[in-house]
Tab-separated table of C-alpha atoms and ligand atoms in Angstrom:
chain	number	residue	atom	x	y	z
A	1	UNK	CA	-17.110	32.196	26.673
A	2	UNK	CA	-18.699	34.546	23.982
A	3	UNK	CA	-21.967	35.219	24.248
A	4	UNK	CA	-24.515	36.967	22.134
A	5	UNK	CA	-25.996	40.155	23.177
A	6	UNK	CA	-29.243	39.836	25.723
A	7	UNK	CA	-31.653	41.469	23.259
A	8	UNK	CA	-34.629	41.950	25.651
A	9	UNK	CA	-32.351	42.954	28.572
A	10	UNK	CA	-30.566	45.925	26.641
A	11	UNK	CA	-34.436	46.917	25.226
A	12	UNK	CA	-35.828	47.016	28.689
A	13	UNK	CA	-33.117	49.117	30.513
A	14	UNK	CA	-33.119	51.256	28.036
A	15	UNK	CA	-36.523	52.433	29.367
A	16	UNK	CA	-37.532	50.648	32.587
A	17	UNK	CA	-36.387	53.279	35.135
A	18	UNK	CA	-38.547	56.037	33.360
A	19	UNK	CA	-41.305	55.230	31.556
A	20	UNK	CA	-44.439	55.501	33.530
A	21	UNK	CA	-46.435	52.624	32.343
A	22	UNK	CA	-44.586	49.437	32.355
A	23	UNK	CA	-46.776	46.625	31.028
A	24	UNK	CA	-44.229	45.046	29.426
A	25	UNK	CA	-42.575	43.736	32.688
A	26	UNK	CA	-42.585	40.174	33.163
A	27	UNK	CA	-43.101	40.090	36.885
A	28	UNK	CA	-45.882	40.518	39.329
A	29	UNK	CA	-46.253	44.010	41.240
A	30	UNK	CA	-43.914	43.503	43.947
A	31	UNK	CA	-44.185	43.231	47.661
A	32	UNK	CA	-42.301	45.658	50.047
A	33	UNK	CA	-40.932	44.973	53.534
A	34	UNK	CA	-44.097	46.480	55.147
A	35	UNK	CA	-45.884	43.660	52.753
A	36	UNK	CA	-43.786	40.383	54.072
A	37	UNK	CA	-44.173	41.311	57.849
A	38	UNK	CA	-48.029	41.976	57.036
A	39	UNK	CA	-48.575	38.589	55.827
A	40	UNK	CA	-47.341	37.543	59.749
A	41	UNK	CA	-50.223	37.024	62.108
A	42	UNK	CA	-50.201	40.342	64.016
A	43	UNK	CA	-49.025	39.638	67.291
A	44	UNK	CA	-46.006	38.249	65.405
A	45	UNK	CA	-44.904	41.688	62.838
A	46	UNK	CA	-42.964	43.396	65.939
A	47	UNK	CA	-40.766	40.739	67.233
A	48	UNK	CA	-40.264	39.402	63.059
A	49	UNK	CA	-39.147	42.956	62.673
A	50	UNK	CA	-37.035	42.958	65.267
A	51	UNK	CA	-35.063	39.726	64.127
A	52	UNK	CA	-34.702	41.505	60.753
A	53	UNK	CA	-33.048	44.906	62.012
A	54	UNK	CA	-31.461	42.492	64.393
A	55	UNK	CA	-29.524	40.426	61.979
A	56	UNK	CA	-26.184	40.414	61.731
A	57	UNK	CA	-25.224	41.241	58.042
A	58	UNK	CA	-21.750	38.708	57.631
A	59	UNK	CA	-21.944	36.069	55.190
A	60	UNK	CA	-24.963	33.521	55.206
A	61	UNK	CA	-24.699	29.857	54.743
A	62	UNK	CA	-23.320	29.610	51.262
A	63	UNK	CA	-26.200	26.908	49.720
A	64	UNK	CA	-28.576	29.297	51.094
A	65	UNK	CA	-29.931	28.302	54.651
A	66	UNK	CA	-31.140	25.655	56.057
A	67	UNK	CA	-34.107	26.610	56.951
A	68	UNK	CA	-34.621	28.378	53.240
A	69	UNK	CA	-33.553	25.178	51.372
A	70	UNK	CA	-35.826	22.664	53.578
A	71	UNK	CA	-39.235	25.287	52.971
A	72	UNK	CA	-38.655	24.897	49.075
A	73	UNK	CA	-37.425	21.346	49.623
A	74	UNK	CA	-40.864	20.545	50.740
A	75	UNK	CA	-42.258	22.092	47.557
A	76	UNK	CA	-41.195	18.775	45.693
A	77	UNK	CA	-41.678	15.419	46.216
A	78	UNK	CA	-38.922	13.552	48.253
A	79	UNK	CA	-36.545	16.924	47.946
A	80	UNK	CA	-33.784	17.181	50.812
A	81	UNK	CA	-32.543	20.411	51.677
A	82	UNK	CA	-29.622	19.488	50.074
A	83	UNK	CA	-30.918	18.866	46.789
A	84	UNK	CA	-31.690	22.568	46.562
A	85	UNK	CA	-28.979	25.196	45.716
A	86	UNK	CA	-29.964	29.159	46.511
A	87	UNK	CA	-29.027	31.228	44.363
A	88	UNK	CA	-28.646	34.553	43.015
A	89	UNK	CA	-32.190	34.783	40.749
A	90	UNK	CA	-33.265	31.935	38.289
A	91	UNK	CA	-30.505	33.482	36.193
A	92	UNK	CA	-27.634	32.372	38.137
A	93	UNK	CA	-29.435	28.882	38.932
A	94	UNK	CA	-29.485	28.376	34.799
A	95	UNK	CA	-25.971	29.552	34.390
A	96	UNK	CA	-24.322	27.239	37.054
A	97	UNK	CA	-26.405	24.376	35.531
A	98	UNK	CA	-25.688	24.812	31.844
A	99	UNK	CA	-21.560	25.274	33.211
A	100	UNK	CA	-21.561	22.295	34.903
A	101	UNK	CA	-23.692	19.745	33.235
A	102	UNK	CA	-22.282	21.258	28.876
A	103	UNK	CA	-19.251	20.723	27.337
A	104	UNK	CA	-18.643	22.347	24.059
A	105	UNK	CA	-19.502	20.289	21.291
A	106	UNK	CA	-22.732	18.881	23.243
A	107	UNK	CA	-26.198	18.616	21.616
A	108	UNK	CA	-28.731	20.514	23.310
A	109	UNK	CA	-32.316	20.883	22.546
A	110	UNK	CA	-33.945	24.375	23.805
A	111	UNK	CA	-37.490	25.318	23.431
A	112	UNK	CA	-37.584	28.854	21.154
A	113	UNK	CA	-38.753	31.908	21.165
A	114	UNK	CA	-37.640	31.787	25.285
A	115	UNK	CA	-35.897	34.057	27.739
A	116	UNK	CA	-32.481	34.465	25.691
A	117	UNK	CA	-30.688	32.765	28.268
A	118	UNK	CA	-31.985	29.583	28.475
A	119	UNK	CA	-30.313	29.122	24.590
A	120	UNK	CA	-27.869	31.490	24.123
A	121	UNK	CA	-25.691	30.186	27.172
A	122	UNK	CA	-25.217	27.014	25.696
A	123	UNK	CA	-24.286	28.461	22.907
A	124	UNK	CA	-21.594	30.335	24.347
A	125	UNK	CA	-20.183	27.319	26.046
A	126	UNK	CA	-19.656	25.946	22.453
A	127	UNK	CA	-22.475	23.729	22.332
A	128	UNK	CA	-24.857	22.912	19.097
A	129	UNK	CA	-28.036	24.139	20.616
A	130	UNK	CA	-31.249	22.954	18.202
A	131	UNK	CA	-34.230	24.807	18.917
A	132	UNK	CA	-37.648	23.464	19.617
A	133	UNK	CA	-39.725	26.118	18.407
A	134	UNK	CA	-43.256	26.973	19.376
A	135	UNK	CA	-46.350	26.186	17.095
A	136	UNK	CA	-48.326	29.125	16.682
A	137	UNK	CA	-51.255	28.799	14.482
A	138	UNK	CA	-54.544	29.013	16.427
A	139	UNK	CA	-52.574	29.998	19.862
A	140	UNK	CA	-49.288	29.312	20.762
A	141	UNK	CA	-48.285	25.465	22.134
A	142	UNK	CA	-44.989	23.406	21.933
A	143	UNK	CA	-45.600	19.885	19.844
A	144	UNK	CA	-43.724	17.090	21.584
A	145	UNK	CA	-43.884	15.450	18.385
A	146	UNK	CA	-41.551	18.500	17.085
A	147	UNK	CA	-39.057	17.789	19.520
A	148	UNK	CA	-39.060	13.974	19.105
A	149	UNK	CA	-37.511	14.801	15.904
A	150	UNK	CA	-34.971	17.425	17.048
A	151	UNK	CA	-33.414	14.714	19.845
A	152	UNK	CA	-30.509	12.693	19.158
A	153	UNK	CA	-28.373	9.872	20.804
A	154	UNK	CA	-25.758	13.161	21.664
A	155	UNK	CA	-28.287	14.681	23.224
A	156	UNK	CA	-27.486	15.817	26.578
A	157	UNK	CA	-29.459	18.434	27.712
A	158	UNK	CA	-33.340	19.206	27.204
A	159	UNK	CA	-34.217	23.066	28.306
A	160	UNK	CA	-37.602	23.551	28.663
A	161	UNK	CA	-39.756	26.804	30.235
A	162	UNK	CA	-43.260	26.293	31.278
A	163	UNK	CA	-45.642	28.449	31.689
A	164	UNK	CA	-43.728	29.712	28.940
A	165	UNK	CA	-42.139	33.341	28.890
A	166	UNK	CA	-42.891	34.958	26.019
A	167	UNK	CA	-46.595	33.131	24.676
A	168	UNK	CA	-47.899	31.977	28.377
A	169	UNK	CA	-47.920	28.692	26.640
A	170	UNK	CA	-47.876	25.315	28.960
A	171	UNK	CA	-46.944	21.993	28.647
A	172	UNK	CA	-49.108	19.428	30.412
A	173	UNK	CA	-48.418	16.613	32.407
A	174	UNK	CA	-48.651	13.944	29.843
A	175	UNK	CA	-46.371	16.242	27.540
A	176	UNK	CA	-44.009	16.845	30.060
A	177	UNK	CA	-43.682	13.243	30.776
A	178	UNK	CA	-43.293	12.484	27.357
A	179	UNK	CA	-40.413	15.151	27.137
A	180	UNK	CA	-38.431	13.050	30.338
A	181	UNK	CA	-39.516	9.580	28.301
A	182	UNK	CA	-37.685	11.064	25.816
A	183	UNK	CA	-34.345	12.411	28.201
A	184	UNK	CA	-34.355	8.992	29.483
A	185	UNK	CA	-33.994	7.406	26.468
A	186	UNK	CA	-30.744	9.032	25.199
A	187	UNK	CA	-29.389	9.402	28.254
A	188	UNK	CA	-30.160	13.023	28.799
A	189	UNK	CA	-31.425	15.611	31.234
A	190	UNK	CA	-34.078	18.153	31.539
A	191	UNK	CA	-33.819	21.421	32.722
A	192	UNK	CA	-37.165	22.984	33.125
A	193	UNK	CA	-37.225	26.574	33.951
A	194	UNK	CA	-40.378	27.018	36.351
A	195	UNK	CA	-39.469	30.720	36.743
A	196	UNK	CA	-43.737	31.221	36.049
A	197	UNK	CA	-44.643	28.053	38.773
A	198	UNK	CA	-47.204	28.751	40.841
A	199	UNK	CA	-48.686	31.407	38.844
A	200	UNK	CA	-52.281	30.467	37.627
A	201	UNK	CA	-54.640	32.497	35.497
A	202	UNK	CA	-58.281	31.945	35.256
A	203	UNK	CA	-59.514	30.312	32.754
A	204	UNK	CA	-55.807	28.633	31.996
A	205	UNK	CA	-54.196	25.392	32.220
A	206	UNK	CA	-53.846	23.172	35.196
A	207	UNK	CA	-50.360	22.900	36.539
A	208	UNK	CA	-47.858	19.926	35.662
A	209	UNK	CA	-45.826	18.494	38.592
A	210	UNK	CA	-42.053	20.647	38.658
A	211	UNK	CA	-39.688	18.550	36.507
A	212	UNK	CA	-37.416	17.194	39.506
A	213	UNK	CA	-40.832	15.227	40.818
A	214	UNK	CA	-40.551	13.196	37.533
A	215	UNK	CA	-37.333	11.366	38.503
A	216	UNK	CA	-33.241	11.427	38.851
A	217	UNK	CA	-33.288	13.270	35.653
A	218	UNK	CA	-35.286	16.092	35.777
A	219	UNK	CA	-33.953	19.466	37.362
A	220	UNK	CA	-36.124	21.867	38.410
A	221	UNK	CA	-35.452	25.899	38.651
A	222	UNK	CA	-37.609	28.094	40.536
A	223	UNK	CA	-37.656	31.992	41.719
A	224	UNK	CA	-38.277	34.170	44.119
A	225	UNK	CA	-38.898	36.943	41.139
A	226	UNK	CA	-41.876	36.375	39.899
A	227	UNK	CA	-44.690	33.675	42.091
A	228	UNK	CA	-43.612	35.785	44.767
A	229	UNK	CA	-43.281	39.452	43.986
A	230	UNK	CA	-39.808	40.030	45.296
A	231	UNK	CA	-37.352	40.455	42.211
A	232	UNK	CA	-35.187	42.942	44.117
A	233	UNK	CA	-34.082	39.984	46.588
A	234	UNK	CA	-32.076	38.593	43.354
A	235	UNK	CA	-32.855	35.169	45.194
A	236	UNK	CA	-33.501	31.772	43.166
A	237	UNK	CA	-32.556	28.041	43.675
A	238	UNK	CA	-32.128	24.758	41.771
A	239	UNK	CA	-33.616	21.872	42.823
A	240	UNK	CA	-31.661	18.511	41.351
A	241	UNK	CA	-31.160	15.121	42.061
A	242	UNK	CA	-27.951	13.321	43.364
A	243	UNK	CA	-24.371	15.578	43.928
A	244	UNK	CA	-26.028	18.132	40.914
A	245	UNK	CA	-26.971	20.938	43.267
A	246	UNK	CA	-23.295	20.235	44.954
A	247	UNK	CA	-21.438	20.687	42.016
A	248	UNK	CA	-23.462	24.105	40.909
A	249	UNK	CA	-22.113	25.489	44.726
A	250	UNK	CA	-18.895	24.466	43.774
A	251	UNK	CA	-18.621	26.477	40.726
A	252	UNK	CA	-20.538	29.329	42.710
A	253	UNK	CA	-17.936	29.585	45.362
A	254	UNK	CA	-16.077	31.067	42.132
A	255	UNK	CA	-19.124	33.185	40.857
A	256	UNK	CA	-21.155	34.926	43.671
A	257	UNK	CA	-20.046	32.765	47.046
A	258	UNK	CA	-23.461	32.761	48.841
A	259	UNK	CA	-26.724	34.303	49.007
A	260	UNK	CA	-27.170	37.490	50.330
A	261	UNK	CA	-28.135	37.116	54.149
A	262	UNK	CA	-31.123	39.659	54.086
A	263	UNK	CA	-32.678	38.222	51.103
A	264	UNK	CA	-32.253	34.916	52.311
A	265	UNK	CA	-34.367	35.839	55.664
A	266	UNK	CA	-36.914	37.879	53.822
A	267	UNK	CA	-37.350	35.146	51.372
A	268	UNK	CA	-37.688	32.635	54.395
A	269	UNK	CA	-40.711	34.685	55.565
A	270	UNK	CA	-42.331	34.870	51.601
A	271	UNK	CA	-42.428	30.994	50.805
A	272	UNK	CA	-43.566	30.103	54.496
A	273	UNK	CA	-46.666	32.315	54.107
A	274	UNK	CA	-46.420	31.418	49.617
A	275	UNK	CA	-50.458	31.021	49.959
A	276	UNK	CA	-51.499	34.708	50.776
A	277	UNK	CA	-48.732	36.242	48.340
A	278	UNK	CA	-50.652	33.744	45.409
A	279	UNK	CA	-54.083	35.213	46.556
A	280	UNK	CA	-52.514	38.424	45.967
A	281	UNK	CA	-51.402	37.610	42.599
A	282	UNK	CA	-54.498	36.026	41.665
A	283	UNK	CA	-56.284	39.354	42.516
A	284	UNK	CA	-53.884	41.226	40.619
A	285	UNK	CA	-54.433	38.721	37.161
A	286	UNK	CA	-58.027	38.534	37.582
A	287	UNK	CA	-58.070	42.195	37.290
A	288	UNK	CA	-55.868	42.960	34.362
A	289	UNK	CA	-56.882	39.615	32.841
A	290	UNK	CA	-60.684	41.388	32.482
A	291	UNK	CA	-58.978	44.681	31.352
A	292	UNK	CA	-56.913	43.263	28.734
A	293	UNK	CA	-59.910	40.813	27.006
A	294	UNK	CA	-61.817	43.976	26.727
A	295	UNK	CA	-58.994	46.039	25.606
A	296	UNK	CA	-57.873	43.469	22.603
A	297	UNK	CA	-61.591	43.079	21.764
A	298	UNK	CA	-62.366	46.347	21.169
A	299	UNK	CA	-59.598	46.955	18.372
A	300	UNK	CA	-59.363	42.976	17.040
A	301	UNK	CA	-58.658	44.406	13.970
A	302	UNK	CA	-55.483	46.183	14.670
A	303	UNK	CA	-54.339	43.208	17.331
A	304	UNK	CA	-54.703	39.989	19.211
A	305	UNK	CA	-53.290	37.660	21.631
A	306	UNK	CA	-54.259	34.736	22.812
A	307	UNK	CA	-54.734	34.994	26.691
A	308	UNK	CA	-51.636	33.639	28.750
A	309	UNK	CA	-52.312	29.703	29.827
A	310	UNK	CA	-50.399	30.342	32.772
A	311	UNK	CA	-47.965	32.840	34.197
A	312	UNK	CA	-48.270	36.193	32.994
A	313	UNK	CA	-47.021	36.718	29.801
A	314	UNK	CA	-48.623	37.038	25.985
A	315	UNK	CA	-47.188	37.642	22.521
A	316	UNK	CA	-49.937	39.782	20.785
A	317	UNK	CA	-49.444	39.517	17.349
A	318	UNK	CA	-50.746	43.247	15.542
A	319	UNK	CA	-51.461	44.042	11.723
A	320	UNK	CA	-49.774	47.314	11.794
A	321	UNK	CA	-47.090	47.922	8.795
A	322	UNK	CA	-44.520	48.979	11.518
A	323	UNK	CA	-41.432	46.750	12.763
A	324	UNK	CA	-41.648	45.925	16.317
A	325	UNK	CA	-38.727	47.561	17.644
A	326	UNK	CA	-39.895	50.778	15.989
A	327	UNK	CA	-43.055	50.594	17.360
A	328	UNK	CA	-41.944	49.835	20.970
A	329	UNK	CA	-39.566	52.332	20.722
A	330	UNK	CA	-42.328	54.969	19.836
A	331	UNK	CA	-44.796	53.495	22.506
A	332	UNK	CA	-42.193	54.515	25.347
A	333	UNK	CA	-40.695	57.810	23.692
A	334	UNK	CA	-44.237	59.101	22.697
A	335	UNK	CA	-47.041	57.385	24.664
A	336	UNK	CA	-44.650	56.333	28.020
A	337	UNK	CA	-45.769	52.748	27.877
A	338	UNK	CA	-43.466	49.869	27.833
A	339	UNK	CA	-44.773	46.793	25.300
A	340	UNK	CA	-41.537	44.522	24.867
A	341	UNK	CA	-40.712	44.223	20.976
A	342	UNK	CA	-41.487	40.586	19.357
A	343	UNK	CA	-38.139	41.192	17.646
A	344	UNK	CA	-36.205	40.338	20.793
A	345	UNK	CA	-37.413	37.091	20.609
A	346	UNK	CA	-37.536	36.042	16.972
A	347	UNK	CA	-41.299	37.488	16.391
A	348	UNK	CA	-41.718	40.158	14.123
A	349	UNK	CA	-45.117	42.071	14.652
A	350	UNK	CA	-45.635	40.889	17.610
A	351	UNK	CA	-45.287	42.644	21.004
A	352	UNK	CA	-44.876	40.813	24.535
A	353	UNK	CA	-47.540	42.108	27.301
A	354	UNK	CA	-47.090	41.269	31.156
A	355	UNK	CA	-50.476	40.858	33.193
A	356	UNK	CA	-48.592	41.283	36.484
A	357	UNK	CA	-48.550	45.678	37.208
A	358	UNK	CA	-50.954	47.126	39.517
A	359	UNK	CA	-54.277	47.041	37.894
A	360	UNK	CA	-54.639	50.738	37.540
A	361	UNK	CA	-50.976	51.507	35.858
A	362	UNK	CA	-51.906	47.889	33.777
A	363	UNK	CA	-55.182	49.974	32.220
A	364	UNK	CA	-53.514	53.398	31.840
A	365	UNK	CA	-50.982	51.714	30.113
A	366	UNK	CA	-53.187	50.089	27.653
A	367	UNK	CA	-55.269	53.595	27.389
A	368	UNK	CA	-51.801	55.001	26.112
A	369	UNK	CA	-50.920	52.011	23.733
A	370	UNK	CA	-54.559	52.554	22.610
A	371	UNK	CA	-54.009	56.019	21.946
A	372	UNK	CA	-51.045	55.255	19.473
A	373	UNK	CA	-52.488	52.298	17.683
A	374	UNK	CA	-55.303	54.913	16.781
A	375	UNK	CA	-53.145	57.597	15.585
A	376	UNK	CA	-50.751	54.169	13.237
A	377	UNK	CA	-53.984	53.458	12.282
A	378	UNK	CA	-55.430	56.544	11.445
A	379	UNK	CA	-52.301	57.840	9.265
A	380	UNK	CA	-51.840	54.585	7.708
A	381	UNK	CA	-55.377	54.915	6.727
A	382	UNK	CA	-54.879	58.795	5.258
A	383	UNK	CA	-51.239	57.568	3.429
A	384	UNK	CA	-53.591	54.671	1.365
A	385	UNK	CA	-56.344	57.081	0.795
A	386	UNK	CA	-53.790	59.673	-0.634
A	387	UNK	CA	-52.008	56.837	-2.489
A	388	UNK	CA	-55.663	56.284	-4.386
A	389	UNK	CA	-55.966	56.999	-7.759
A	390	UNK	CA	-58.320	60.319	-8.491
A	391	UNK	CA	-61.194	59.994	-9.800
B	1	PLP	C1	-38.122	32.232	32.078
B	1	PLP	C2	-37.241	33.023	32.975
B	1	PLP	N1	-36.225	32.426	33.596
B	1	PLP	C3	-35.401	33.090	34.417
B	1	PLP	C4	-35.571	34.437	34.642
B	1	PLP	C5	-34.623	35.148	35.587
B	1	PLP	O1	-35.302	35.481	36.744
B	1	PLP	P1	-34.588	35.865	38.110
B	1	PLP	O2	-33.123	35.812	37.899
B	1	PLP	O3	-35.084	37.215	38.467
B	1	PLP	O4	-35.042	34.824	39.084
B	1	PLP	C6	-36.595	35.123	34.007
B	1	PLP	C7	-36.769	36.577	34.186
B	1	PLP	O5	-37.524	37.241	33.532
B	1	PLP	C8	-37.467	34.390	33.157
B	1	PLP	O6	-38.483	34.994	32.537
């Protein structure tokens, strides 16, 4: 398989492990140990730590365990344990579907600008991807319509990603229906990527059932990364219908065997207590959500988003004569703030902003990006008034 370079991946290592003010992570500040065993009632933290630094570290039940797999199972609607795969991040759960359910040759529909993965993969497996791209005059939004037209009899996958990573754009209920109508029809499945589930923002959209609710068709991939703060357990799962989550082990028993028996236990502890870890998060976007309106409101002439409708991620579109990569680039050398370039995902101008740091690093950040639209501002300013004829 040849695949095409991860754009936003190489951009984001390139700076992540130094540059002070991160705001273009697409994640929610993560939890720590101390965190997990605090959301325990607390005459249970000493005996749950215990278990932990107790646990023998051999391999762990290679689906993931039971007792991991039934918690999410009951996250859908009739959902066995053994409907759900665990695996290694959303990332792996995508890779060992597109492997298993593409040939090359096969028409697949995926919605665009999206993490690179979800199109690039099928790609590299050979397969004619077309890509449902994302309106975005007055806000960004996906047209159902548009992808009624890109859908053939060959289809045989639909890849969808809602809330959407980059434009926090969502599809409804009725829209996502339509898109499964529309699977059904040709014979076809959909994968929607619900990396962003459970992650609500004032003032946003309401939340559409996950995908595998709507029937035998619909495959549903969720994360520990981002609803629940812990990226660093590299844990994820699929949730499918019939033998699919079967087959995706057995190509995994060639690709990363099981799931890492620490994560697996610490992840156990996160989705049984999911409801304080989302009050958490909803602190956290309330906050940054307030600091951000204010911050794009007081320079609407240099740039502007429109507010995520769910998850935590915008594509503010500025009026700067700069490319975006150059201007990211600058932003971390200069100012030590991470804003992920619009270029990595087919939008020039644009950068992508997370609403998911710590509220204080969220606002310094912004102070810094402030400080540099000023000074692109202020010289593009002096270059046209020197440009000026004399008088
Ligand atoms: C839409 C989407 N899917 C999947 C992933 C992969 O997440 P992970 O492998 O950490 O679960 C990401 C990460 O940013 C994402 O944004």
């Amino acid at each position: 398989m040849k695949l095409e370079t991860f754009a936003l991946e190489r951009w984001m290592t390139k700076y992540e492990s130094w540059v002070k003010y991160d705001i273009a992570e697409s994640g929610i500040l993560p939890l720590n140990i101390d965190d997990l065993l605090g959301l325990l009632p607390a005459g249970e933290r000493a005996s749950a730590l215990e278990k932990l630094t107790g646990l023998r570290l051999g391999y762990s039940e290679a689906p993931g365990t039971h007792e991991l797999r039934s918690l999410l199972a009951e996250t859908y609607r009739d959902c066995a344990p053994e409907n759900i795969l665990v695996t290694t991040g959303a990332i792996e759960a995508n890779f060992l579907l597109f492997n298993v359910l593409l040939d090359p040759g096969d028409h697949v529909v995926a919605c665009y600008p999206a993490y690179q993965q979800l199109y690039s993969v099928p790609r590299g497996i050979g397969c004619e991807v077309a890509l449902w791209r994302v309106r975005s005059k007055d806000g960004f939004r996906f047209d159902v319509g548009d992808l009624e037209r890109l859908v053939t009899p060959r289809t045989r996958l639909i890849v969808v990603n809602t809330p959407h990573n980059p434009t926090g754009a969502m599809l409804s209920e009725a829209e996502l229906r339509r898109v499964y109508a529309l699977a059904e029809s040709v014979g076809a499945m959909v994968l929607c990527d619900e990396a962003y589930r459970w992650l609500t923002v004032p003032g946003g959209d309401p939340f559409a059932p996950p995908m595998f609710d709507l029937g035998p068709r619909g495959i549903s991939v969720g994360t520990l990364s981002k609803p629940f703060g812990l990226p660093g357990l590299r844990l994820g799962w699929i949730a499918a219908h019939g033998d699919l989550a079967a087959r995706c082990w057995a190509m995994r028993d060639y690709v990363s065997l099981s799931p890492g028996r620490l994560s697996d236990a610490l992840a156990v502890l996160a989705v049984r207590h999911r409801e304080k870890i989302f009050e958490r998060n909803r602190a956290i976007i309330t906050a940054n959500l307030a600091t951000a309106k204010r911050w794009f409101a007081e320079r609407a002439d240099l740039i502007s988003w429109q507010p995520p409708r769910g998850g935590l991620l915008a594509l503010a579109r500025y009026h700067l004569d700069i490319p975006s990569l150059e201007l990211a680039n600058r932003l971390a050398e200069r100012y030590n703030v991470m804003l992920a370039p619009g270029s990595a995902f087919g939008f020039e101008h644009h950068l992508r902003i997370g609403i998911g740091q710590d509220p204080a690093v969220f606002a310094a950040g912004l102070d810094q990006a402030a400080a540099c639209f000023a000074e692109l501002a202020a010289s593009s300013s002096s270059r046209q008034g020197s440009a000026a004829p004399a008088e």
